[in-house]
Amino acid sequence: MRRILPSGPAPLHEPTFEGNELEYLKQCIDSTFVSSVGKFVERFEFELVDFTGARNAIAVVNGTAALQLALRTTGLQIGDEVLTPTLTFAATAAAVVHAGGIPHFVDCDEECFAFDFDRVADQLKSIVEFRSGYCWNKQTGRRIHSAIVVHIFGRPANLESAQKFCRDFRLELIEDAAESLGSYFGGVHTGRFGRFGIFSFNGNKTITTGGGGALLTDDDDLARTARHLSTTAKKPHPWLYEHDSVGYNFRMPNLNAALGCAQLEQLPVLLERKRLLYHRYAAALDSIQGIRLIAEPAHGRSNFWLQAIQLNRGDRAVRDQILQQTNQNGLTTRPVWNLLHEQAPYSRFPCLPVSTALKLQDSLINLPSGAGLVAQE
Ligand SMILES: *Cc1c(COP(=O)(O)O)cnc(C)c1O
């Protein structure tokens, strides 16, 4: 399938459709199964299981819904706190609030930008106590239910540290792997270290289903519950409408899964091309003083979802000057997300000291990263 190149600067991340997308979509239409039942949804889940090695995958409408469902399925109660990085896309914290939780913002680490486990552990020690098997925040009186670890720009966080941290503080580990399909910690796919890992297949992610998401878990009971809740929590019966929980309508439609199946077929090639793009950026930027291209962490394999440079010295004015000059000259660049604890809807939530995130905000710039920038061989 030919892609018609739009004119103008390349966006930060655009999808490529070079395989069976139209064919599978046509099969959906021809079969009339376009909605929440159909063979592509099951096939997409099966192929996600196959690709990641997880025991279960549940396809849902988007990554935010996947995260909300993961929190609810692991027992988040209204008013529980969830340790959430301040440096992440807003959906991470929005999902916590949608699930009835309270984001408790924490700092990220210098190497992975994900979660400063050592520092947060130190900070927590003086403000939490353990009662009846759970971790309680003595300052707020609320239970801390879980920690969400985000694989920022697709780079794998240190998941060994994440697991130890969550064991020490008796928290559920949830991986926001929305950006990290095709990224590994050691040899194991991201999203498999937490009780749940979630993916996004939004249009700007490594592969897309238009809109879509998925949950991964190795726990069959959790998987069954999540799937049940995602499909209105209706008890199986040939005709009766009996529901045993307040469920969600979160199931991925067959049309989206059809697109996903075609995209998954191309994932290995897309990953190769994104890695090649990294090497091209590295060669081009190598001689420029004062910046570094963000490389793969030593402990794993990155999908290079978003390429980024870091200014050696975080300086908001210099960052903004680079953003201005590149965008004016036809190169799309973007700053990292605004920190969540500073944004109006989230500013009332608790926040530990986050000096690394503040520094990174002034020093990170994302570059165009779509696989389409590297021509197919
Ligand atoms: C994209 C993204 C999400 C949300 O996924 P949607 O499918 O857009 O709902 C959540 N967290 C992170 C870190 C993301 O990048």
mmCIF file of C-alpha atoms and ligand atoms in Angstrom:
data_model
loop_
_atom_site.group_PDB
_atom_site.id
_atom_site.type_symbol
_atom_site.label_atom_id
_atom_site.label_comp_id
_atom_site.label_asym_id
_atom_site.label_seq_id
_atom_site.Cartn_x
_atom_site.Cartn_y
_atom_site.Cartn_z
ATOM 1 C CA MET A 1 0.000 0.000 0.000
ATOM 2 C CA ARG A 2 1.395 3.402 -0.967
ATOM 3 C CA ARG A 3 1.461 6.149 1.561
ATOM 4 C CA ILE A 4 0.666 9.555 0.206
ATOM 5 C CA LEU A 5 3.160 11.896 1.812
ATOM 6 C CA PRO A 6 1.527 14.961 3.271
ATOM 7 C CA SER A 7 3.375 18.170 2.566
ATOM 8 C CA GLY A 8 4.900 20.201 5.370
ATOM 9 C CA PRO A 9 7.057 19.198 8.319
ATOM 10 C CA ALA A 10 6.944 15.606 9.569
ATOM 11 C CA PRO A 11 4.838 15.368 12.735
ATOM 12 C CA LEU A 12 6.409 14.027 15.915
ATOM 13 C CA HIS A 13 5.062 10.553 15.240
ATOM 14 C CA GLU A 14 2.875 9.546 12.322
ATOM 15 C CA PRO A 15 1.502 6.095 11.548
ATOM 16 C CA THR A 16 2.493 4.087 8.474
ATOM 17 C CA PHE A 17 0.069 1.748 6.680
ATOM 18 C CA GLU A 18 1.994 -0.508 4.345
ATOM 19 C CA GLY A 19 0.459 -3.930 4.903
ATOM 20 C CA ASN A 20 -2.932 -5.632 5.073
ATOM 21 C CA GLU A 21 -4.836 -2.756 6.705
ATOM 22 C CA LEU A 22 -7.395 -2.212 3.916
ATOM 23 C CA GLU A 23 -7.834 -5.924 3.308
ATOM 24 C CA TYR A 24 -8.648 -6.663 6.970
ATOM 25 C CA LEU A 25 -10.930 -3.649 7.301
ATOM 26 C CA LYS A 26 -12.782 -4.816 4.204
ATOM 27 C CA GLN A 27 -13.180 -8.284 5.737
ATOM 28 C CA CYS A 28 -14.813 -6.641 8.790
ATOM 29 C CA ILE A 29 -17.271 -4.683 6.683
ATOM 30 C CA ASP A 30 -18.061 -7.673 4.471
ATOM 31 C CA SER A 31 -18.710 -9.853 7.518
ATOM 32 C CA THR A 32 -20.846 -7.128 9.246
ATOM 33 C CA PHE A 33 -18.815 -7.762 12.414
ATOM 34 C CA VAL A 34 -17.499 -4.255 12.973
ATOM 35 C CA SER A 35 -18.229 -3.799 16.669
ATOM 36 C CA SER A 36 -17.485 -5.581 19.931
ATOM 37 C CA VAL A 37 -17.708 -9.118 18.561
ATOM 38 C CA GLY A 38 -15.570 -10.535 15.781
ATOM 39 C CA LYS A 39 -12.582 -12.662 14.947
ATOM 40 C CA PHE A 40 -10.036 -9.826 14.789
ATOM 41 C CA VAL A 41 -10.385 -8.907 18.473
ATOM 42 C CA GLU A 42 -9.493 -12.421 19.586
ATOM 43 C CA ARG A 43 -6.773 -12.672 16.972
ATOM 44 C CA PHE A 44 -5.272 -9.339 18.042
ATOM 45 C CA GLU A 45 -5.213 -10.493 21.673
ATOM 46 C CA PHE A 46 -3.690 -13.822 20.683
ATOM 47 C CA GLU A 47 -0.972 -12.093 18.689
ATOM 48 C CA LEU A 48 -0.204 -9.688 21.538
ATOM 49 C CA VAL A 49 0.231 -12.702 23.808
ATOM 50 C CA ASP A 50 2.461 -14.274 21.207
ATOM 51 C CA PHE A 51 4.588 -11.146 20.733
ATOM 52 C CA THR A 52 5.006 -10.216 24.409
ATOM 53 C CA GLY A 53 5.054 -13.667 25.995
ATOM 54 C CA ALA A 54 2.408 -12.643 28.542
ATOM 55 C CA ARG A 55 -0.241 -15.234 29.499
ATOM 56 C CA ASN A 56 -3.189 -12.922 28.830
ATOM 57 C CA ALA A 57 -4.001 -9.837 26.780
ATOM 58 C CA ILE A 58 -7.312 -7.964 26.904
ATOM 59 C CA ALA A 59 -7.979 -5.481 24.093
ATOM 60 C CA VAL A 60 -9.852 -2.318 25.087
ATOM 61 C CA VAL A 61 -10.853 1.060 23.658
ATOM 62 C CA ASN A 62 -7.743 3.014 24.643
ATOM 63 C CA GLY A 63 -4.755 3.082 26.968
ATOM 64 C CA THR A 64 -6.402 5.379 29.509
ATOM 65 C CA ALA A 65 -9.318 2.949 29.899
ATOM 66 C CA ALA A 66 -6.842 0.068 30.177
ATOM 67 C CA LEU A 67 -5.107 1.801 33.077
ATOM 68 C CA GLN A 68 -8.394 2.610 34.812
ATOM 69 C CA LEU A 69 -9.472 -1.014 34.459
ATOM 70 C CA ALA A 70 -6.111 -2.305 35.749
ATOM 71 C CA LEU A 71 -6.467 -0.153 38.871
ATOM 72 C CA ARG A 72 -10.053 -1.242 39.511
ATOM 73 C CA THR A 73 -9.292 -4.923 38.903
ATOM 74 C CA THR A 74 -6.367 -4.886 41.357
ATOM 75 C CA GLY A 75 -8.683 -3.562 44.073
ATOM 76 C CA LEU A 76 -8.224 0.194 44.084
ATOM 77 C CA GLN A 77 -10.833 1.630 46.484
ATOM 78 C CA ILE A 78 -12.277 5.148 46.308
ATOM 79 C CA GLY A 79 -9.830 7.506 48.013
ATOM 80 C CA ASP A 80 -6.770 5.241 47.791
ATOM 81 C CA GLU A 81 -3.538 6.917 46.741
ATOM 82 C CA VAL A 82 -1.521 5.796 43.719
ATOM 83 C CA LEU A 83 2.135 6.772 43.361
ATOM 84 C CA THR A 84 2.253 8.443 39.951
ATOM 85 C CA PRO A 85 5.201 10.158 38.277
ATOM 86 C CA THR A 86 4.735 13.868 37.676
ATOM 87 C CA LEU A 87 6.686 13.529 34.406
ATOM 88 C CA THR A 88 4.287 11.579 32.201
ATOM 89 C CA PHE A 89 1.416 12.091 29.802
ATOM 90 C CA ALA A 90 -1.721 13.377 31.578
ATOM 91 C CA ALA A 91 -3.604 10.120 30.862
ATOM 92 C CA THR A 92 -1.584 8.304 33.562
ATOM 93 C CA ALA A 93 -2.979 10.535 36.304
ATOM 94 C CA ALA A 94 -6.401 10.950 34.672
ATOM 95 C CA ALA A 95 -6.900 7.181 34.808
ATOM 96 C CA VAL A 96 -6.149 7.196 38.543
ATOM 97 C CA VAL A 97 -8.777 9.881 39.126
ATOM 98 C CA HIS A 98 -11.314 8.160 36.841
ATOM 99 C CA ALA A 99 -10.843 4.990 38.913
ATOM 100 C CA GLY A 100 -11.624 6.945 42.110
ATOM 101 C CA GLY A 101 -8.014 7.184 43.271
ATOM 102 C CA ILE A 102 -5.792 10.060 44.314
ATOM 103 C CA PRO A 103 -2.543 10.484 42.375
ATOM 104 C CA HIS A 104 0.378 11.024 44.744
ATOM 105 C CA PHE A 105 3.044 12.531 42.530
ATOM 106 C CA VAL A 106 6.657 11.375 42.702
ATOM 107 C CA ASP A 107 9.976 12.159 41.044
ATOM 108 C CA CYS A 108 11.607 10.445 38.085
ATOM 109 C CA ASP A 109 15.183 9.183 37.846
ATOM 110 C CA GLU A 110 17.961 10.769 35.795
ATOM 111 C CA GLU A 111 18.712 7.720 33.657
ATOM 112 C CA CYS A 112 15.306 6.367 32.615
ATOM 113 C CA PHE A 113 13.111 9.404 33.390
ATOM 114 C CA ALA A 114 10.695 6.880 34.909
ATOM 115 C CA PHE A 115 10.636 6.621 38.715
ATOM 116 C CA ASP A 116 13.326 7.402 41.281
ATOM 117 C CA PHE A 117 12.786 4.289 43.392
ATOM 118 C CA ASP A 118 15.642 4.957 45.874
ATOM 119 C CA ARG A 119 14.716 8.548 46.496
ATOM 120 C CA VAL A 120 10.972 7.912 46.719
ATOM 121 C CA ALA A 121 11.621 5.017 49.135
ATOM 122 C CA ASP A 122 13.602 7.398 51.373
ATOM 123 C CA GLN A 123 10.915 10.046 51.176
ATOM 124 C CA LEU A 124 8.113 7.587 51.920
ATOM 125 C CA LYS A 125 9.779 5.932 54.932
ATOM 126 C CA SER A 126 8.991 8.847 57.228
ATOM 127 C CA ILE A 127 5.394 9.328 56.099
ATOM 128 C CA VAL A 128 3.979 5.800 55.820
ATOM 129 C CA GLU A 129 3.117 2.962 58.182
ATOM 130 C CA PHE A 130 2.070 -0.615 57.536
ATOM 131 C CA ARG A 131 -1.222 -1.863 58.940
ATOM 132 C CA SER A 132 -3.263 -4.964 58.071
ATOM 133 C CA GLY A 133 -0.949 -5.789 55.200
ATOM 134 C CA TYR A 134 -1.229 -2.401 53.511
ATOM 135 C CA CYS A 135 0.772 0.796 53.257
ATOM 136 C CA TRP A 136 -0.886 3.882 54.788
ATOM 137 C CA ASN A 137 0.024 7.517 54.346
ATOM 138 C CA LYS A 138 0.180 8.869 57.921
ATOM 139 C CA GLN A 139 -0.139 12.458 56.687
ATOM 140 C CA THR A 140 -3.386 11.934 54.784
ATOM 141 C CA GLY A 141 -4.774 8.839 56.520
ATOM 142 C CA ARG A 142 -5.259 7.217 53.135
ATOM 143 C CA ARG A 143 -4.124 3.809 51.906
ATOM 144 C CA ILE A 144 -1.488 3.760 49.187
ATOM 145 C CA HIS A 145 -2.679 1.077 46.788
ATOM 146 C CA SER A 146 -0.164 0.993 43.983
ATOM 147 C CA ALA A 147 2.688 2.532 42.030
ATOM 148 C CA ILE A 148 2.470 3.224 38.311
ATOM 149 C CA VAL A 149 5.763 2.937 36.463
ATOM 150 C CA VAL A 150 5.806 4.574 33.025
ATOM 151 C CA HIS A 151 8.242 3.565 30.298
ATOM 152 C CA ILE A 152 8.938 7.106 29.129
ATOM 153 C CA PHE A 153 9.411 7.537 25.348
ATOM 154 C CA GLY A 154 9.343 3.714 25.153
ATOM 155 C CA ARG A 155 12.590 3.302 27.126
ATOM 156 C CA PRO A 156 12.276 0.487 29.665
ATOM 157 C CA ALA A 157 12.350 1.556 33.314
ATOM 158 C CA ASN A 158 14.352 -0.528 35.778
ATOM 159 C CA LEU A 159 11.711 -3.141 36.518
ATOM 160 C CA GLU A 160 13.818 -5.085 38.990
ATOM 161 C CA SER A 161 13.960 -1.965 41.156
ATOM 162 C CA ALA A 162 10.249 -1.435 40.551
ATOM 163 C CA GLN A 163 9.381 -4.904 41.793
ATOM 164 C CA LYS A 164 11.591 -4.545 44.870
ATOM 165 C CA PHE A 165 10.134 -1.124 45.671
ATOM 166 C CA CYS A 166 6.570 -2.450 45.433
ATOM 167 C CA ARG A 167 7.395 -5.513 47.538
ATOM 168 C CA ASP A 168 9.008 -3.334 50.227
ATOM 169 C CA PHE A 169 6.027 -0.976 50.381
ATOM 170 C CA ARG A 170 3.358 -3.629 49.775
ATOM 171 C CA LEU A 171 2.030 -1.907 46.679
ATOM 172 C CA GLU A 172 0.582 -3.268 43.479
ATOM 173 C CA LEU A 173 2.894 -2.571 40.541
ATOM 174 C CA ILE A 174 1.112 -1.324 37.427
ATOM 175 C CA GLU A 175 3.185 -0.660 34.305
ATOM 176 C CA ASP A 176 2.043 2.128 32.041
ATOM 177 C CA ALA A 177 3.642 0.567 28.979
ATOM 178 C CA ALA A 178 1.481 2.714 26.674
ATOM 179 C CA GLU A 179 4.614 3.837 24.827
ATOM 180 C CA SER A 180 6.733 0.698 25.059
ATOM 181 C CA LEU A 181 5.416 -2.030 22.747
ATOM 182 C CA GLY A 182 8.614 -3.698 21.510
ATOM 183 C CA SER A 183 10.713 -2.655 24.550
ATOM 184 C CA TYR A 184 12.316 -5.146 26.900
ATOM 185 C CA PHE A 185 13.848 -5.187 30.359
ATOM 186 C CA GLY A 186 16.555 -7.834 30.249
ATOM 187 C CA GLY A 187 15.034 -10.217 27.739
ATOM 188 C CA VAL A 188 11.455 -9.855 28.969
ATOM 189 C CA HIS A 189 8.867 -7.606 27.367
ATOM 190 C CA THR A 190 7.788 -4.510 29.300
ATOM 191 C CA GLY A 191 4.302 -4.800 30.763
ATOM 192 C CA ARG A 192 5.007 -8.274 32.142
ATOM 193 C CA PHE A 193 6.582 -7.256 35.448
ATOM 194 C CA GLY A 194 3.581 -5.592 37.078
ATOM 195 C CA ARG A 195 0.261 -7.155 38.071
ATOM 196 C CA PHE A 196 -0.908 -5.457 34.886
ATOM 197 C CA GLY A 197 0.878 -3.730 32.054
ATOM 198 C CA ILE A 198 -1.114 -1.549 29.713
ATOM 199 C CA PHE A 199 -0.533 -0.478 26.102
ATOM 200 C CA SER A 200 -1.931 2.268 23.911
ATOM 201 C CA PHE A 201 -2.547 1.961 20.180
ATOM 202 C CA ASN A 202 -3.424 5.585 19.650
ATOM 203 C CA GLY A 203 -2.513 7.075 16.275
ATOM 204 C CA ASN A 204 0.810 8.438 17.539
ATOM 205 C CA LYS A 205 2.094 5.239 19.140
ATOM 206 C CA THR A 206 4.441 2.651 17.576
ATOM 207 C CA ILE A 207 1.500 0.757 16.054
ATOM 208 C CA THR A 208 -2.067 2.006 15.933
ATOM 209 C CA THR A 209 -5.595 0.644 15.940
ATOM 210 C CA GLY A 210 -6.983 4.142 15.364
ATOM 211 C CA GLY A 211 -7.826 4.306 19.050
ATOM 212 C CA GLY A 212 -7.163 1.359 21.285
ATOM 213 C CA GLY A 213 -5.373 -0.156 24.221
ATOM 214 C CA ALA A 214 -4.698 -3.450 25.941
ATOM 215 C CA LEU A 215 -3.962 -4.947 29.323
ATOM 216 C CA LEU A 216 -1.376 -7.675 29.871
ATOM 217 C CA THR A 217 -1.276 -9.932 32.880
ATOM 218 C CA ASP A 218 0.105 -13.338 33.782
ATOM 219 C CA ASP A 219 -2.655 -13.783 36.381
ATOM 220 C CA ASP A 220 -5.555 -15.709 34.821
ATOM 221 C CA ASP A 221 -8.072 -14.662 37.506
ATOM 222 C CA LEU A 222 -7.248 -10.978 37.097
ATOM 223 C CA ALA A 223 -7.480 -11.375 33.335
ATOM 224 C CA ARG A 224 -10.917 -12.978 33.609
ATOM 225 C CA THR A 225 -12.169 -10.192 35.890
ATOM 226 C CA ALA A 226 -10.752 -7.433 33.689
ATOM 227 C CA ARG A 227 -12.302 -8.942 30.575
ATOM 228 C CA HIS A 228 -15.652 -9.383 32.320
ATOM 229 C CA LEU A 229 -15.677 -5.788 33.610
ATOM 230 C CA SER A 230 -14.640 -4.461 30.190
ATOM 231 C CA THR A 231 -17.695 -6.065 28.558
ATOM 232 C CA THR A 232 -20.443 -4.641 30.837
ATOM 233 C CA ALA A 233 -20.004 -7.377 33.485
ATOM 234 C CA LYS A 234 -22.868 -9.374 32.001
ATOM 235 C CA LYS A 235 -23.190 -12.933 33.265
ATOM 236 C CA PRO A 236 -22.888 -15.425 30.443
ATOM 237 C CA HIS A 237 -26.370 -16.537 29.367
ATOM 238 C CA PRO A 238 -27.932 -17.107 25.942
ATOM 239 C CA TRP A 239 -30.522 -14.325 26.370
ATOM 240 C CA LEU A 240 -30.778 -12.900 29.920
ATOM 241 C CA TYR A 241 -29.296 -9.476 30.773
ATOM 242 C CA GLU A 242 -27.987 -10.067 34.242
ATOM 243 C CA HIS A 243 -24.964 -8.090 35.447
ATOM 244 C CA ASP A 244 -22.951 -8.896 38.564
ATOM 245 C CA SER A 245 -20.931 -5.631 38.741
ATOM 246 C CA VAL A 246 -21.094 -2.089 37.451
ATOM 247 C CA GLY A 247 -19.196 -2.820 34.262
ATOM 248 C CA TYR A 248 -17.634 -0.743 31.511
ATOM 249 C CA ASN A 249 -18.084 -0.662 27.772
ATOM 250 C CA PHE A 250 -14.342 -0.792 27.163
ATOM 251 C CA ARG A 251 -14.060 -3.673 24.673
ATOM 252 C CA MET A 252 -12.045 -2.887 21.541
ATOM 253 C CA PRO A 253 -14.272 -2.937 18.417
ATOM 254 C CA ASN A 254 -13.488 -5.468 15.699
ATOM 255 C CA LEU A 255 -12.725 -2.695 13.158
ATOM 256 C CA ASN A 256 -9.948 -1.350 15.358
ATOM 257 C CA ALA A 257 -8.595 -4.825 16.037
ATOM 258 C CA ALA A 258 -8.508 -5.508 12.284
ATOM 259 C CA LEU A 259 -6.258 -2.489 11.837
ATOM 260 C CA GLY A 260 -4.210 -3.716 14.798
ATOM 261 C CA CYS A 261 -3.674 -7.178 13.305
ATOM 262 C CA ALA A 262 -2.342 -5.625 10.099
ATOM 263 C CA GLN A 263 -0.105 -3.283 12.095
ATOM 264 C CA LEU A 264 1.267 -6.048 14.326
ATOM 265 C CA GLU A 265 2.419 -7.920 11.215
ATOM 266 C CA GLN A 266 4.668 -4.947 10.449
ATOM 267 C CA LEU A 267 5.881 -4.320 14.011
ATOM 268 C CA PRO A 268 9.298 -6.013 13.656
ATOM 269 C CA VAL A 269 10.060 -3.943 10.552
ATOM 270 C CA LEU A 270 8.810 -0.730 12.178
ATOM 271 C CA LEU A 271 11.044 -1.389 15.178
ATOM 272 C CA GLU A 272 14.064 -1.897 12.914
ATOM 273 C CA ARG A 273 13.376 1.325 11.082
ATOM 274 C CA LYS A 274 12.951 3.281 14.311
ATOM 275 C CA ARG A 275 16.273 1.924 15.557
ATOM 276 C CA LEU A 276 17.907 2.912 12.283
ATOM 277 C CA LEU A 277 16.467 6.415 12.686
ATOM 278 C CA TYR A 278 18.131 6.580 16.106
ATOM 279 C CA HIS A 279 21.503 5.736 14.556
ATOM 280 C CA ARG A 280 21.008 8.395 11.890
ATOM 281 C CA TYR A 281 20.199 11.015 14.517
ATOM 282 C CA ALA A 282 23.225 9.866 16.516
ATOM 283 C CA ALA A 283 25.523 10.342 13.517
ATOM 284 C CA ALA A 284 24.042 13.753 12.703
ATOM 285 C CA LEU A 285 24.031 15.125 16.253
ATOM 286 C CA ASP A 286 27.271 13.595 17.473
ATOM 287 C CA SER A 287 29.425 16.663 16.864
ATOM 288 C CA ILE A 288 27.040 19.193 18.418
ATOM 289 C CA GLN A 289 28.278 20.502 21.761
ATOM 290 C CA GLY A 290 25.941 20.902 24.702
ATOM 291 C CA ILE A 291 23.373 18.261 23.813
ATOM 292 C CA ARG A 292 23.144 14.493 23.850
ATOM 293 C CA LEU A 293 20.804 12.141 22.027
ATOM 294 C CA ILE A 294 18.947 9.925 24.489
ATOM 295 C CA ALA A 295 20.284 6.388 24.102
ATOM 296 C CA GLU A 296 18.944 2.995 25.055
ATOM 297 C CA PRO A 297 19.298 2.162 28.759
ATOM 298 C CA ALA A 298 21.948 -0.498 29.474
ATOM 299 C CA HIS A 299 19.436 -2.822 31.153
ATOM 300 C CA GLY A 300 17.172 -3.352 28.187
ATOM 301 C CA ARG A 301 16.008 -2.763 24.663
ATOM 302 C CA SER A 302 14.068 0.323 23.642
ATOM 303 C CA ASN A 303 11.494 0.571 20.871
ATOM 304 C CA PHE A 304 12.690 4.177 20.295
ATOM 305 C CA TRP A 305 9.084 5.365 20.298
ATOM 306 C CA LEU A 306 10.061 9.015 20.718
ATOM 307 C CA GLN A 307 13.578 10.236 20.042
ATOM 308 C CA ALA A 308 14.804 12.929 22.400
ATOM 309 C CA ILE A 309 17.783 15.148 22.989
ATOM 310 C CA GLN A 310 18.814 16.466 26.357
ATOM 311 C CA LEU A 311 20.556 19.781 26.936
ATOM 312 C CA ASN A 312 23.593 19.270 29.159
ATOM 313 C CA ARG A 313 22.465 22.171 31.283
ATOM 314 C CA GLY A 314 18.703 22.464 31.814
ATOM 315 C CA ASP A 315 17.782 26.013 30.874
ATOM 316 C CA ARG A 316 14.201 26.962 29.968
ATOM 317 C CA ALA A 317 15.255 29.938 27.824
ATOM 318 C CA VAL A 318 17.717 27.881 25.751
ATOM 319 C CA ARG A 319 15.182 25.079 25.387
ATOM 320 C CA ASP A 320 12.537 27.498 24.151
ATOM 321 C CA GLN A 321 14.961 29.099 21.723
ATOM 322 C CA ILE A 322 15.749 25.697 20.202
ATOM 323 C CA LEU A 323 12.031 24.870 19.993
ATOM 324 C CA GLN A 324 11.316 28.178 18.293
ATOM 325 C CA GLN A 325 14.131 27.987 15.765
ATOM 326 C CA THR A 326 13.578 24.350 14.783
ATOM 327 C CA ASN A 327 9.797 24.702 14.398
ATOM 328 C CA GLN A 328 10.221 27.929 12.402
ATOM 329 C CA ASN A 329 12.612 26.120 10.076
ATOM 330 C CA GLY A 330 10.373 23.164 9.323
ATOM 331 C CA LEU A 331 11.586 20.651 11.925
ATOM 332 C CA THR A 332 8.883 19.576 14.361
ATOM 333 C CA THR A 333 10.249 19.518 17.908
ATOM 334 C CA ARG A 334 8.350 19.443 21.182
ATOM 335 C CA PRO A 335 9.178 19.914 24.848
ATOM 336 C CA VAL A 336 8.446 17.060 27.234
ATOM 337 C CA TRP A 337 4.980 17.159 28.869
ATOM 338 C CA ASN A 338 4.228 19.873 31.422
ATOM 339 C CA LEU A 339 4.689 18.344 34.873
ATOM 340 C CA LEU A 340 1.358 17.115 36.170
ATOM 341 C CA HIS A 341 1.610 18.382 39.753
ATOM 342 C CA GLU A 342 1.857 21.930 38.356
ATOM 343 C CA GLN A 343 -1.233 21.654 36.158
ATOM 344 C CA ALA A 344 -4.546 23.042 37.424
ATOM 345 C CA PRO A 345 -6.601 19.820 37.594
ATOM 346 C CA TYR A 346 -3.847 18.009 39.521
ATOM 347 C CA SER A 347 -2.312 20.723 41.691
ATOM 348 C CA ARG A 348 -4.440 19.831 44.749
ATOM 349 C CA PHE A 349 -3.055 16.287 44.931
ATOM 350 C CA PRO A 350 -0.126 15.305 47.190
ATOM 351 C CA CYS A 351 3.356 15.568 45.709
ATOM 352 C CA LEU A 352 6.771 14.561 47.042
ATOM 353 C CA PRO A 353 9.822 16.712 46.142
ATOM 354 C CA VAL A 354 10.456 16.309 42.391
ATOM 355 C CA SER A 355 13.707 18.141 41.606
ATOM 356 C CA THR A 356 14.814 15.768 38.819
ATOM 357 C CA ALA A 357 11.527 16.169 36.943
ATOM 358 C CA LEU A 358 11.827 19.957 37.201
ATOM 359 C CA LYS A 359 15.320 19.786 35.736
ATOM 360 C CA LEU A 360 14.347 17.378 32.950
ATOM 361 C CA GLN A 361 11.424 19.551 31.956
ATOM 362 C CA ASP A 362 13.872 22.307 31.019
ATOM 363 C CA SER A 363 16.291 20.028 29.204
ATOM 364 C CA LEU A 364 14.352 17.456 27.126
ATOM 365 C CA ILE A 365 13.277 18.013 23.522
ATOM 366 C CA ASN A 366 11.554 15.392 21.342
ATOM 367 C CA LEU A 367 12.377 14.949 17.658
ATOM 368 C CA PRO A 368 10.310 13.529 14.768
ATOM 369 C CA SER A 369 10.322 9.782 15.381
ATOM 370 C CA GLY A 370 7.941 7.967 13.013
ATOM 371 C CA ALA A 371 9.200 4.857 11.233
ATOM 372 C CA GLY A 372 8.027 6.485 7.989
ATOM 373 C CA LEU A 373 11.052 8.801 8.150
ATOM 374 C CA VAL A 374 13.238 5.835 7.244
ATOM 375 C CA ALA A 375 12.349 4.471 3.828
ATOM 376 C CA GLN A 376 11.380 0.823 3.607
ATOM 377 C CA GLU A 377 14.122 -1.272 2.024
HETATM 378 C C1 LIG B 1 -0.582 7.463 25.066
HETATM 379 C C2 LIG B 1 -0.402 7.305 26.529
HETATM 380 C C3 LIG B 1 -1.466 6.938 27.376
HETATM 381 C C4 LIG B 1 -2.896 6.904 26.952
HETATM 382 O O1 LIG B 1 -3.239 6.110 25.927
HETATM 383 P P1 LIG B 1 -4.562 6.439 25.073
HETATM 384 O O2 LIG B 1 -4.684 5.249 24.209
HETATM 385 O O3 LIG B 1 -4.297 7.707 24.314
HETATM 386 O O4 LIG B 1 -5.695 6.582 26.030
HETATM 387 C C5 LIG B 1 -1.197 6.705 28.712
HETATM 388 N N1 LIG B 1 0.034 6.851 29.212
HETATM 389 C C6 LIG B 1 1.070 7.226 28.442
HETATM 390 C C7 LIG B 1 2.408 7.337 29.077
HETATM 391 C C8 LIG B 1 0.886 7.484 27.090
HETATM 392 O O5 LIG B 1 1.921 7.896 26.341
#
